[in-house]
Short mmCIF file of C-alpha atoms (C1' of nucleotides) in Angstrom, two decimals:
data_model
loop_
_atom_site.label_atom_id
_atom_site.label_comp_id
_atom_site.label_asym_id
_atom_site.label_seq_id
_atom_site.Cartn_x
_atom_site.Cartn_y
_atom_site.Cartn_z
CA MET A 28 -34.34 -3.66 -17.22
CA LEU A 29 -31.00 -4.53 -18.68
CA ASN A 30 -32.19 -6.71 -21.51
CA GLU A 31 -34.58 -5.49 -24.10
CA ALA A 32 -37.44 -7.67 -25.11
CA VAL A 33 -36.61 -11.14 -26.29
CA ASN A 34 -36.98 -9.92 -29.84
CA LEU A 35 -34.97 -10.73 -32.90
CA GLU A 36 -32.30 -8.24 -32.19
CA SER A 37 -31.69 -5.57 -34.73
CA SER A 38 -31.06 -2.74 -32.30
CA PRO A 39 -27.99 -2.18 -30.08
CA GLY A 40 -29.11 -5.25 -28.26
CA ALA A 41 -27.14 -7.17 -30.84
CA GLN A 42 -24.01 -5.66 -29.36
CA ALA A 43 -24.15 -8.07 -26.49
CA ALA A 44 -24.06 -10.93 -28.93
CA SER A 45 -21.21 -9.48 -30.96
CA ASP A 46 -19.18 -8.82 -27.80
CA ARG A 47 -19.30 -12.44 -27.02
CA ARG A 48 -15.84 -13.70 -26.23
CA VAL A 49 -14.43 -16.21 -28.66
CA ARG A 50 -13.52 -19.41 -26.97
CA ASP A 51 -9.76 -19.17 -26.98
CA ARG A 52 -8.00 -20.07 -23.81
CA GLY A 53 -4.64 -18.75 -24.94
CA ALA A 54 -6.08 -15.38 -25.85
CA THR A 55 -7.95 -15.19 -22.58
CA GLU A 56 -4.85 -16.03 -20.61
CA ARG A 57 -2.96 -13.30 -22.44
CA ALA A 58 -5.78 -10.85 -21.87
CA ILE A 59 -5.74 -11.60 -18.15
CA LEU A 60 -1.99 -11.16 -17.90
CA ALA A 61 -2.15 -7.93 -19.87
CA ALA A 62 -4.97 -6.67 -17.70
CA ALA A 63 -3.01 -7.48 -14.58
CA LYS A 64 0.10 -5.70 -15.80
CA GLY A 65 -1.87 -2.71 -16.99
CA LEU A 66 -3.82 -2.47 -13.79
CA LEU A 67 -0.73 -2.70 -11.66
CA SER A 68 1.02 -0.10 -13.80
CA GLU A 69 -1.83 2.38 -13.79
CA GLU A 70 -3.46 1.90 -10.44
CA GLY A 71 -0.70 0.51 -8.27
CA PHE A 72 -0.84 -2.41 -5.92
CA GLN A 73 -3.47 -0.81 -3.66
CA ASN A 74 -6.48 -1.86 -5.64
CA PHE A 75 -4.85 -4.80 -7.28
CA GLY A 76 -7.12 -7.77 -6.74
CA ILE A 77 -8.95 -10.61 -8.36
CA ASN A 78 -12.09 -8.61 -8.95
CA ALA A 79 -10.29 -5.63 -10.46
CA VAL A 80 -8.20 -7.74 -12.80
CA ALA A 81 -11.20 -9.74 -13.96
CA ARG A 82 -13.18 -6.57 -14.52
CA ARG A 83 -10.40 -5.08 -16.62
CA ALA A 84 -9.80 -8.28 -18.56
CA GLY A 85 -13.50 -8.43 -19.28
CA CYS A 86 -13.85 -11.96 -18.06
CA ASP A 87 -14.96 -13.77 -14.96
CA LYS A 88 -12.59 -14.01 -12.04
CA GLN A 89 -13.14 -17.73 -12.00
CA LEU A 90 -10.94 -17.97 -15.07
CA ILE A 91 -8.08 -16.38 -13.16
CA TYR A 92 -8.38 -19.10 -10.58
CA ARG A 93 -8.54 -21.74 -13.27
CA TYR A 94 -5.71 -20.53 -15.47
CA TYR A 95 -3.34 -19.00 -12.96
CA GLY A 96 -4.35 -20.58 -9.70
CA GLY A 97 -5.41 -17.29 -8.18
CA LEU A 98 -3.72 -13.96 -7.70
CA ASP A 99 -0.49 -15.51 -6.47
CA GLY A 100 0.00 -17.43 -9.67
CA LEU A 101 -0.89 -14.38 -11.70
CA VAL A 102 1.67 -12.29 -9.86
CA GLU A 103 4.22 -14.98 -10.47
CA ALA A 104 3.39 -14.85 -14.16
CA ILE A 105 4.02 -11.11 -14.09
CA GLY A 106 7.35 -11.80 -12.45
CA ALA A 107 8.25 -14.31 -15.11
CA ASP A 108 7.35 -11.68 -17.69
CA LEU A 109 9.92 -9.33 -16.22
CA GLY A 110 12.57 -11.45 -17.88
CA THR A 111 11.76 -9.57 -21.06
CA TRP A 112 12.63 -6.34 -19.32
CA VAL A 113 16.33 -6.95 -19.51
CA ARG A 114 16.09 -8.25 -23.09
CA ASP A 115 14.19 -5.18 -24.16
CA ARG A 116 16.72 -2.69 -22.94
CA ILE A 117 20.05 -4.20 -23.78
CA PRO A 118 21.44 -2.10 -26.58
CA GLU A 119 23.16 -4.07 -29.30
CA ASP A 120 26.46 -2.35 -28.78
CA ALA A 121 26.59 -3.37 -25.14
CA GLY A 122 29.73 -5.39 -25.64
CA GLY A 123 31.42 -2.86 -27.85
CA MET A 124 31.13 0.22 -25.67
CA PHE A 125 34.17 2.43 -25.68
CA LEU A 126 34.16 3.08 -21.99
CA LEU A 127 37.57 3.50 -20.53
CA THR A 128 37.11 3.60 -16.80
CA TYR A 129 34.80 2.03 -14.28
CA GLY A 130 33.61 5.53 -13.44
CA ASP A 131 32.58 6.12 -17.05
CA LEU A 132 30.63 2.91 -16.98
CA MET A 133 28.85 3.50 -13.70
CA GLU A 134 27.91 7.02 -14.60
CA ARG A 135 26.41 5.79 -17.83
CA LEU A 136 24.58 2.94 -16.13
CA ALA A 137 23.22 5.20 -13.44
CA LEU A 138 21.77 7.60 -15.95
CA LEU A 139 20.40 4.78 -18.08
CA LEU A 140 18.75 3.17 -15.09
CA LEU A 141 17.29 6.47 -13.97
CA ASP A 142 15.73 6.99 -17.35
CA ALA A 143 14.54 3.43 -17.71
CA LEU A 144 12.76 3.43 -14.37
CA LYS A 145 11.36 6.89 -14.95
CA ASN A 146 9.58 5.60 -18.03
CA ASP A 147 8.50 2.24 -16.68
CA PRO A 148 5.40 2.51 -14.53
CA LEU A 149 5.18 -1.23 -13.94
CA MET A 150 8.68 -1.41 -12.52
CA ARG A 151 7.96 1.63 -10.38
CA ARG A 152 4.79 0.12 -8.96
CA ILE A 153 6.56 -3.11 -8.18
CA LEU A 154 9.33 -1.17 -6.51
CA ALA A 155 6.85 0.72 -4.37
CA TRP A 156 5.13 -2.54 -3.56
CA GLU A 157 8.41 -4.04 -2.43
CA VAL A 158 9.10 -1.37 0.14
CA SER A 159 5.53 -1.35 1.41
CA GLU A 160 4.68 -4.96 1.98
CA ASN A 161 6.51 -8.12 2.84
CA THR A 162 4.19 -10.91 1.85
CA GLU A 163 5.25 -14.00 0.00
CA GLN A 164 3.51 -12.63 -3.06
CA VAL A 165 5.57 -9.48 -3.30
CA ARG A 166 8.70 -11.30 -2.23
CA ARG A 167 8.57 -13.50 -5.29
CA LEU A 168 7.90 -10.55 -7.52
CA SER A 169 10.71 -8.65 -5.89
CA GLU A 170 13.07 -11.50 -6.50
CA ALA A 171 12.22 -11.57 -10.18
CA ARG A 172 12.71 -7.83 -10.43
CA SER A 173 16.04 -7.73 -8.68
CA LYS A 174 17.23 -10.69 -10.69
CA ALA A 175 16.35 -8.86 -13.87
CA LEU A 176 18.13 -5.75 -12.63
CA ALA A 177 21.23 -7.70 -11.65
CA LEU A 178 21.31 -9.43 -14.99
CA TRP A 179 20.97 -6.13 -16.78
CA LEU A 180 23.78 -4.58 -14.81
CA ASP A 181 25.94 -7.61 -15.45
CA ARG A 182 25.35 -7.54 -19.17
CA MET A 183 26.07 -3.86 -19.35
CA ARG A 184 29.18 -4.05 -17.25
CA GLY A 185 30.83 -6.53 -19.50
CA SER A 186 34.21 -7.52 -18.18
CA LEU A 187 35.26 -4.20 -16.72
CA ALA A 188 36.62 -4.70 -13.20
CA PRO A 189 35.81 -2.32 -10.37
CA PRO A 190 38.68 -0.35 -8.83
CA LYS A 191 40.27 -1.72 -5.70
CA GLY A 192 39.98 -0.08 -2.34
CA VAL A 193 36.28 0.64 -2.65
CA ASP A 194 33.39 -1.67 -1.85
CA ALA A 195 31.90 -1.30 -5.30
CA ALA A 196 28.94 -3.54 -4.50
CA ALA A 197 27.93 -1.39 -1.56
CA VAL A 198 28.52 1.90 -3.36
CA ASN A 199 26.55 0.74 -6.36
CA ALA A 200 23.73 -0.42 -4.15
CA VAL A 201 23.56 3.00 -2.54
CA VAL A 202 23.57 4.68 -5.93
CA ILE A 203 20.81 2.39 -7.15
CA ALA A 204 18.88 3.09 -3.97
CA ALA A 205 19.13 6.79 -4.69
CA ILE A 206 17.94 6.32 -8.25
CA GLN A 207 15.02 4.16 -7.25
CA HIS A 208 13.86 6.50 -4.54
CA LEU A 209 14.20 9.55 -6.75
CA VAL A 210 12.04 7.88 -9.36
CA LEU A 211 9.46 6.73 -6.82
CA ALA A 212 9.24 10.06 -5.06
CA GLY A 213 9.15 11.93 -8.34
CA ALA A 214 6.35 9.83 -9.75
CA ALA A 215 4.33 9.90 -6.55
CA GLY A 216 4.75 13.39 -5.19
CA GLY A 217 6.80 15.28 -7.73
CA GLN A 218 9.58 16.03 -5.30
CA CYS A 219 12.13 14.55 -2.97
CA ALA A 220 13.69 16.23 0.04
CA GLY A 221 12.76 19.64 -1.24
CA LEU A 222 14.03 19.01 -4.74
CA SER A 223 11.27 19.34 -7.31
CA LEU A 224 11.06 16.42 -9.72
CA LYS A 225 8.52 17.48 -12.28
CA THR A 226 10.00 19.12 -15.34
CA SER A 227 12.78 17.65 -17.41
CA LYS A 228 14.93 20.50 -16.14
CA ASP A 229 14.38 19.24 -12.61
CA TRP A 230 15.45 15.78 -13.64
CA GLU A 231 18.57 17.16 -15.32
CA LYS A 232 19.57 18.70 -12.02
CA ALA A 233 19.05 15.41 -10.25
CA ALA A 234 20.96 13.56 -12.93
CA LEU A 235 23.84 16.00 -12.66
CA ALA A 236 23.98 15.56 -8.91
CA LEU A 237 23.93 11.82 -9.41
CA LYS A 238 26.82 12.06 -11.86
CA ARG A 239 28.80 14.14 -9.40
CA LEU A 240 28.30 11.56 -6.69
CA VAL A 241 29.32 8.67 -8.89
CA ARG A 242 32.32 10.57 -10.22
CA GLY A 243 33.28 11.48 -6.71
CA VAL A 244 33.89 7.89 -5.73
CA TYR A 245 35.00 6.37 -9.01
CA GLY A 246 36.90 9.33 -10.43
CA MET B 1 -7.73 -7.01 34.73
CA LEU B 2 -6.40 -3.66 35.69
CA ASN B 3 -8.94 -2.93 38.37
CA GLU B 4 -9.84 -5.50 40.95
CA ALA B 5 -13.47 -6.25 41.41
CA VAL B 6 -15.06 -3.64 43.59
CA ASN B 7 -18.31 -5.27 43.04
CA LEU B 8 -20.50 -8.16 43.88
CA GLU B 9 -20.16 -10.20 40.73
CA SER B 10 -17.27 -12.60 40.62
CA SER B 11 -18.10 -14.23 37.31
CA PRO B 12 -16.13 -13.40 34.12
CA GLY B 13 -18.88 -10.99 33.28
CA ALA B 14 -17.28 -8.59 35.70
CA GLN B 15 -14.39 -8.21 33.31
CA ALA B 16 -16.52 -6.19 30.98
CA ALA B 17 -17.43 -3.87 33.79
CA SER B 18 -13.86 -3.43 35.00
CA ASP B 19 -12.60 -2.78 31.50
CA ARG B 20 -15.09 -0.02 31.14
CA ARG B 21 -13.53 3.10 29.80
CA VAL B 22 -13.51 6.06 32.13
CA ARG B 23 -15.37 9.00 30.70
CA ASP B 24 -12.49 11.24 29.77
CA ARG B 25 -12.58 12.77 26.35
CA GLY B 26 -8.99 13.94 26.44
CA ALA B 27 -7.74 10.50 27.37
CA THR B 28 -9.85 8.93 24.66
CA GLU B 29 -8.54 11.34 22.07
CA ARG B 30 -5.00 10.52 23.11
CA ALA B 31 -5.74 6.81 23.03
CA ILE B 32 -7.09 7.12 19.51
CA LEU B 33 -4.07 9.06 18.32
CA ALA B 34 -1.71 6.60 19.96
CA ALA B 35 -3.60 3.70 18.43
CA ALA B 36 -3.39 5.31 15.02
CA LYS B 37 0.34 5.91 15.28
CA GLY B 38 0.99 2.45 16.66
CA LEU B 39 -1.12 0.80 14.02
CA LEU B 40 0.55 2.71 11.23
CA SER B 41 3.99 1.91 12.65
CA GLU B 42 3.37 -1.76 13.09
CA GLU B 43 1.03 -2.69 10.30
CA GLY B 44 1.71 -0.08 7.66
CA PHE B 45 -0.76 1.94 5.68
CA GLN B 46 -2.29 -1.11 3.98
CA ASN B 47 -4.71 -1.99 6.72
CA PHE B 48 -4.90 1.47 8.16
CA GLY B 49 -8.55 2.37 8.45
CA ILE B 50 -11.28 3.62 10.71
CA ASN B 51 -12.28 0.17 11.86
CA ALA B 52 -8.73 -0.96 12.61
CA VAL B 53 -7.88 2.17 14.56
CA ALA B 54 -11.07 2.00 16.60
CA ARG B 55 -10.49 -1.66 17.29
CA ARG B 56 -6.98 -0.99 18.55
CA ALA B 57 -8.00 2.04 20.56
CA GLY B 58 -10.72 -0.06 22.13
CA CYS B 59 -13.46 2.42 21.38
CA ASP B 60 -16.15 2.92 18.82
CA LYS B 61 -15.19 4.35 15.45
CA GLN B 62 -17.87 6.94 15.89
CA LEU B 63 -15.60 8.69 18.34
CA ILE B 64 -12.96 9.05 15.66
CA TYR B 65 -15.48 10.82 13.50
CA ARG B 66 -16.55 13.01 16.38
CA TYR B 67 -13.15 13.94 17.72
CA TYR B 68 -11.06 14.02 14.59
CA GLY B 69 -13.59 14.38 11.83
CA GLY B 70 -12.75 11.01 10.33
CA LEU B 71 -9.56 9.38 9.14
CA ASP B 72 -8.38 12.47 7.31
CA GLY B 73 -8.41 14.55 10.44
CA LEU B 74 -6.72 11.78 12.35
CA VAL B 75 -3.99 11.55 9.75
CA GLU B 76 -3.57 15.27 9.96
CA ALA B 77 -3.20 14.98 13.71
CA ILE B 78 -0.47 12.43 13.17
CA GLY B 79 1.21 14.87 10.83
CA ALA B 80 1.00 17.62 13.42
CA ASP B 81 2.54 15.23 15.90
CA LEU B 82 5.56 14.83 13.66
CA GLY B 83 6.66 18.26 14.79
CA THR B 84 7.95 16.57 17.92
CA TRP B 85 10.18 14.44 15.76
CA VAL B 86 12.50 17.37 15.20
CA ARG B 87 12.49 18.39 18.83
CA ASP B 88 13.23 14.87 19.95
CA ARG B 89 16.34 14.44 17.90
CA ILE B 90 18.09 17.74 18.07
CA PRO B 91 21.09 17.17 20.24
CA GLU B 92 21.84 19.95 22.67
CA ASP B 93 25.23 20.62 21.21
CA ALA B 94 23.80 21.25 17.79
CA GLY B 95 25.09 24.79 17.71
CA GLY B 96 28.42 23.98 19.21
CA MET B 97 29.57 21.29 16.85
CA PHE B 98 33.19 21.49 15.90
CA LEU B 99 32.67 20.68 12.30
CA LEU B 100 35.12 22.33 10.02
CA THR B 101 33.93 21.67 6.52
CA TYR B 102 30.62 21.25 4.79
CA GLY B 103 31.72 17.72 3.95
CA ASP B 104 32.17 16.92 7.65
CA LEU B 105 28.72 18.21 8.33
CA MET B 106 26.95 16.38 5.52
CA GLU B 107 28.67 13.13 6.33
CA ARG B 108 27.58 13.41 9.90
CA LEU B 109 24.02 14.37 8.96
CA ALA B 110 23.75 11.53 6.49
CA LEU B 111 24.77 8.97 9.07
CA LEU B 112 22.51 10.50 11.70
CA LEU B 113 19.56 10.47 9.34
CA LEU B 114 20.25 6.90 8.34
CA ASP B 115 20.23 5.81 11.93
CA ALA B 116 17.22 7.89 12.90
CA LEU B 117 15.08 6.48 10.08
CA LYS B 118 16.33 2.96 10.69
CA ASN B 119 14.94 3.15 14.20
CA ASP B 120 11.72 4.99 13.44
CA PRO B 121 9.06 2.66 12.08
CA LEU B 122 6.44 5.40 11.91
CA MET B 123 8.60 7.58 9.70
CA ARG B 124 9.40 4.59 7.53
CA ARG B 125 5.77 3.69 7.05
CA ILE B 126 4.90 7.23 6.16
CA LEU B 127 7.77 7.28 3.71
CA ALA B 128 6.56 4.08 2.08
CA TRP B 129 3.06 5.52 1.99
CA GLU B 130 4.31 8.61 0.24
CA VAL B 131 5.85 6.72 -2.65
CA SER B 132 2.89 4.40 -3.01
CA GLU B 133 -0.10 6.66 -3.04
CA ASN B 134 -0.91 10.18 -4.06
CA THR B 135 -4.13 11.03 -2.30
CA GLU B 136 -4.78 14.25 -0.50
CA GLN B 137 -4.48 12.37 2.77
CA VAL B 138 -0.95 11.19 2.23
CA ARG B 139 0.02 14.46 0.58
CA ARG B 140 -0.69 16.35 3.77
CA LEU B 141 1.16 13.83 5.84
CA SER B 142 4.04 13.94 3.40
CA GLU B 143 4.19 17.67 3.67
CA ALA B 144 4.40 17.52 7.45
CA ARG B 145 7.12 14.91 7.26
CA SER B 146 9.25 16.77 4.74
CA LYS B 147 8.80 19.98 6.65
CA ALA B 148 10.03 18.27 9.79
CA LEU B 149 12.98 16.85 7.90
CA ALA B 150 13.85 20.20 6.36
CA LEU B 151 13.65 21.89 9.73
CA TRP B 152 15.87 19.25 11.28
CA LEU B 153 18.46 19.62 8.55
CA ASP B 154 18.35 23.37 8.90
CA ARG B 155 18.84 23.27 12.65
CA MET B 156 21.71 20.86 12.33
CA ARG B 157 23.40 22.72 9.54
CA GLY B 158 23.62 25.91 11.54
CA SER B 159 25.25 28.66 9.53
CA LEU B 160 27.69 26.60 7.56
CA ALA B 161 27.56 27.55 3.89
CA PRO B 162 27.72 24.93 1.14
CA PRO B 163 30.70 25.04 -1.22
CA LYS B 164 30.29 26.83 -4.52
CA GLY B 165 30.29 25.07 -7.82
CA VAL B 166 28.02 22.25 -6.70
CA ASP B 167 24.26 22.20 -6.57
CA ALA B 168 24.20 21.28 -2.91
CA ALA B 169 20.42 21.13 -2.76
CA ALA B 170 20.28 18.56 -5.55
CA VAL B 171 23.20 16.54 -4.25
CA ASN B 172 21.74 16.47 -0.76
CA ALA B 173 18.37 15.43 -2.12
CA VAL B 174 19.98 12.52 -3.94
CA VAL B 175 21.85 11.51 -0.80
CA ILE B 176 18.68 11.68 1.24
CA ALA B 177 16.90 9.66 -1.43
CA ALA B 178 19.56 6.99 -1.11
CA ILE B 179 19.24 6.94 2.67
CA GLN B 180 15.49 6.72 2.59
CA HIS B 181 15.41 3.95 0.05
CA LEU B 182 18.08 1.97 1.85
CA VAL B 183 16.08 2.13 5.04
CA LEU B 184 12.82 1.22 3.31
CA ALA B 185 14.29 -1.66 1.37
CA GLY B 186 16.17 -2.89 4.40
CA ALA B 187 13.12 -2.87 6.61
CA ALA B 188 10.88 -4.44 4.01
CA GLY B 189 13.01 -7.03 2.27
CA GLY B 190 16.34 -6.99 4.08
CA GLN B 191 18.29 -6.08 1.01
CA CYS B 192 18.72 -3.53 -1.75
CA ALA B 193 20.21 -4.14 -5.17
CA GLY B 194 21.93 -7.28 -3.99
CA LEU B 195 23.34 -5.69 -0.88
CA SER B 196 22.11 -7.42 2.24
CA LEU B 197 20.74 -5.08 4.89
CA LYS B 198 20.12 -7.25 7.89
CA THR B 199 22.99 -7.38 10.33
CA SER B 200 24.64 -4.33 11.80
CA LYS B 201 27.71 -5.33 9.80
CA ASP B 202 25.67 -4.97 6.63
CA TRP B 203 24.58 -1.53 7.68
CA GLU B 204 28.14 -0.53 8.40
CA LYS B 205 29.06 -1.39 4.85
CA ALA B 206 26.20 0.70 3.56
CA ALA B 207 27.13 3.57 5.84
CA LEU B 208 30.72 3.42 4.67
CA ALA B 209 29.65 3.53 1.05
CA LEU B 210 27.41 6.46 1.87
CA LYS B 211 30.30 8.27 3.51
CA ARG B 212 32.48 7.68 0.48
CA LEU B 213 29.85 9.14 -1.80
CA VAL B 214 29.36 12.21 0.34
CA ARG B 215 33.07 12.70 0.74
CA GLY B 216 33.51 12.30 -2.96
CA VAL B 217 31.49 15.38 -3.75
CA TYR B 218 32.16 17.55 -0.73
CA GLY B 219 35.75 16.56 -0.10
"C1'" DC C 11 -25.00 -39.34 -34.07
"C1'" DC C 12 -24.43 -38.36 -29.07
"C1'" DC C 13 -21.65 -37.43 -25.27
"C1'" DC C 14 -17.85 -35.58 -22.72
"C1'" DG C 15 -14.69 -32.07 -21.78
"C1'" DC C 16 -13.29 -27.52 -21.97
"C1'" DT C 17 -14.37 -22.49 -21.89
"C1'" DG C 18 -16.90 -19.13 -20.03
"C1'" DT C 19 -20.90 -17.06 -17.00
"C1'" DC C 20 -23.61 -16.36 -13.11
"C1'" DA C 21 -25.30 -16.52 -8.47
"C1'" DC C 22 -24.18 -16.73 -4.14
"C1'" DC C 23 -21.30 -16.88 0.22
"C1'" DA C 24 -19.21 -14.72 4.58
"C1'" DA C 25 -16.34 -10.98 5.86
"C1'" DT C 26 -15.00 -6.49 5.92
"C1'" DC C 27 -15.06 -1.86 4.58
"C1'" DG C 28 -16.45 3.33 5.55
"C1'" DG C 29 -20.22 5.80 7.27
"C1'" DT C 30 -24.54 7.26 9.96
"C1'" DG C 31 -28.59 7.65 13.18
"C1'" DA C 32 -30.36 6.46 17.27
"C1'" DG C 33 -30.01 5.16 21.74
"C1'" DT C 34 -27.54 4.32 26.46
"C1'" DA C 35 -24.90 5.50 30.57
"C1'" DG C 36 -22.58 8.25 33.79
"C1'" DC C 37 -20.98 12.72 35.74
"C1'" DG C 38 -21.80 17.36 37.35
"C1'" DG C 39 -24.54 21.41 38.40
"C1'" DG C 40 -28.88 23.05 39.88
"C1'" DC D 20 -32.31 14.30 44.33
"C1'" DC D 21 -32.95 14.81 39.68
"C1'" DC D 22 -32.09 16.55 35.15
"C1'" DG D 23 -29.45 17.58 31.33
"C1'" DC D 24 -25.28 17.46 28.96
"C1'" DT D 25 -21.82 14.74 27.14
"C1'" DA D 26 -19.08 10.66 26.46
"C1'" DC D 27 -19.87 6.51 24.56
"C1'" DT D 28 -22.03 2.14 22.27
"C1'" DC D 29 -24.80 -0.34 19.20
"C1'" DA D 30 -27.18 -1.62 15.16
"C1'" DC D 31 -27.60 -1.05 10.75
"C1'" DC D 32 -26.60 0.58 5.86
"C1'" DG D 33 -24.77 -0.31 0.94
"C1'" DA D 34 -20.64 -1.52 -1.35
"C1'" DT D 35 -16.86 -4.34 -2.22
"C1'" DT D 36 -13.73 -7.94 -1.19
"C1'" DG D 37 -11.82 -12.95 -2.03
"C1'" DG D 38 -13.65 -17.34 -2.94
"C1'" DT D 39 -16.69 -21.41 -4.57
"C1'" DG D 40 -20.18 -24.37 -6.72
"C1'" DA D 41 -23.41 -24.91 -10.21
"C1'" DC D 42 -24.69 -24.25 -14.81
"C1'" DA D 43 -24.61 -23.01 -20.10
"C1'" DG D 44 -22.83 -23.57 -24.69
"C1'" DC D 45 -19.71 -24.94 -28.13
"C1'" DG D 46 -16.72 -28.46 -30.35
"C1'" DG D 47 -14.22 -32.44 -31.20
"C1'" DG D 48 -13.68 -37.62 -30.67
"C1'" DG D 49 -15.89 -41.90 -29.75
#
DNA sequence: CCCCGCTGTCACCAATCGGTGAGTAGCGGG
DNA sequence: CCCGCTACTCACCGATTGGTGACAGCGGGG
């Protein structure tokens, strides 16, 4: 039914032969990792499983067990890959920014983070995963993500000291929480607490409100 | 277990007879709804399904199809039930609050919402569901939830007008986003952006930061 | 040369999923 | 008392899940 006659293939039957995977473990490993990241980005963690990844990678799931030790190992590999996230979005002039006040800096960082997350489906999916499940799997991934975020913030901050009299760590955490939830809600439902988050005009309004909040505490 | 043995048989087989559900459609419907809400609250949306609900309700899944038209209808019933959420947390003195400024009001509302969500696992799970999936099912539930939230805010606000010059709707949405994400992250992983969210002392720090932010914009 | 190891494929497992059709059991009205 | 309506249960369906053991084919080292 599937296979034509056993003939000397000249017809599309040859396709099966040409599709044949070259024996290259490294390439296969990379294909699996890419498939996993793509699948997580596009479909979310709901239907993220061995079978789905293998299907997308175009290989047998057995290879995932062999090369990554199962889904857990694969997820860990994704986490390790998140290290590139911070590298990829550190502008060269990070150290030479002409930011005068801590408020200037935090406003800038908030807007940068908002934009970065808005355009990074993988990070968004991981974030949603984090707040939805509490397995060891997602905990490891979460750790990698938050470490990357912390490193990014640290690099961007440089040596500027926060003002005294405010618990900057707590305030920043709340601001980041707001950013993350805005992005999640916007991507998922297109709105948050009655505020539409679809058009770029919508996002400008949200960004302005965010700026006001940050400026309100840090001046 | 509940009922003593009225009968002749003393063997464990009697248990099955004593457990026997009384034929009461209304009670069964309520049991199913309660099971659904409890399951969603405790386990999250991951393993929320016909089989799990029926198992917890102690009845056959067929009844869920019959009485609620399947999971969708059941979810909708949960959504309808969220209307009580508002009623349950409107303090009597809502109209008679001696709040002078819009800032006073929003600070108070923010802290109230933070606490309410912190202690409401069902709302939290729904919230997490909203940012993780975008099916028709969750969209309806989301709508019910946000409508309840909007109504609550409206009731609490009374007739106090927001100050001019600020996009209060956007600012409030951002604040609510922060609250919701703090609660989600706290419940799931016990922290958010490096800020621990476990002890009540942790939450006080977060609440203080939240107050500062609100006060910063609304004075 | 042959053989062994590595890469990749396939077949199969038990468990669970959502969903449906048919059958049982008890209560209430005639 | 019995009959019918209704609440309820059971058995089964195909599909999909995570997981494993056995096998095929190529290639390099003895």
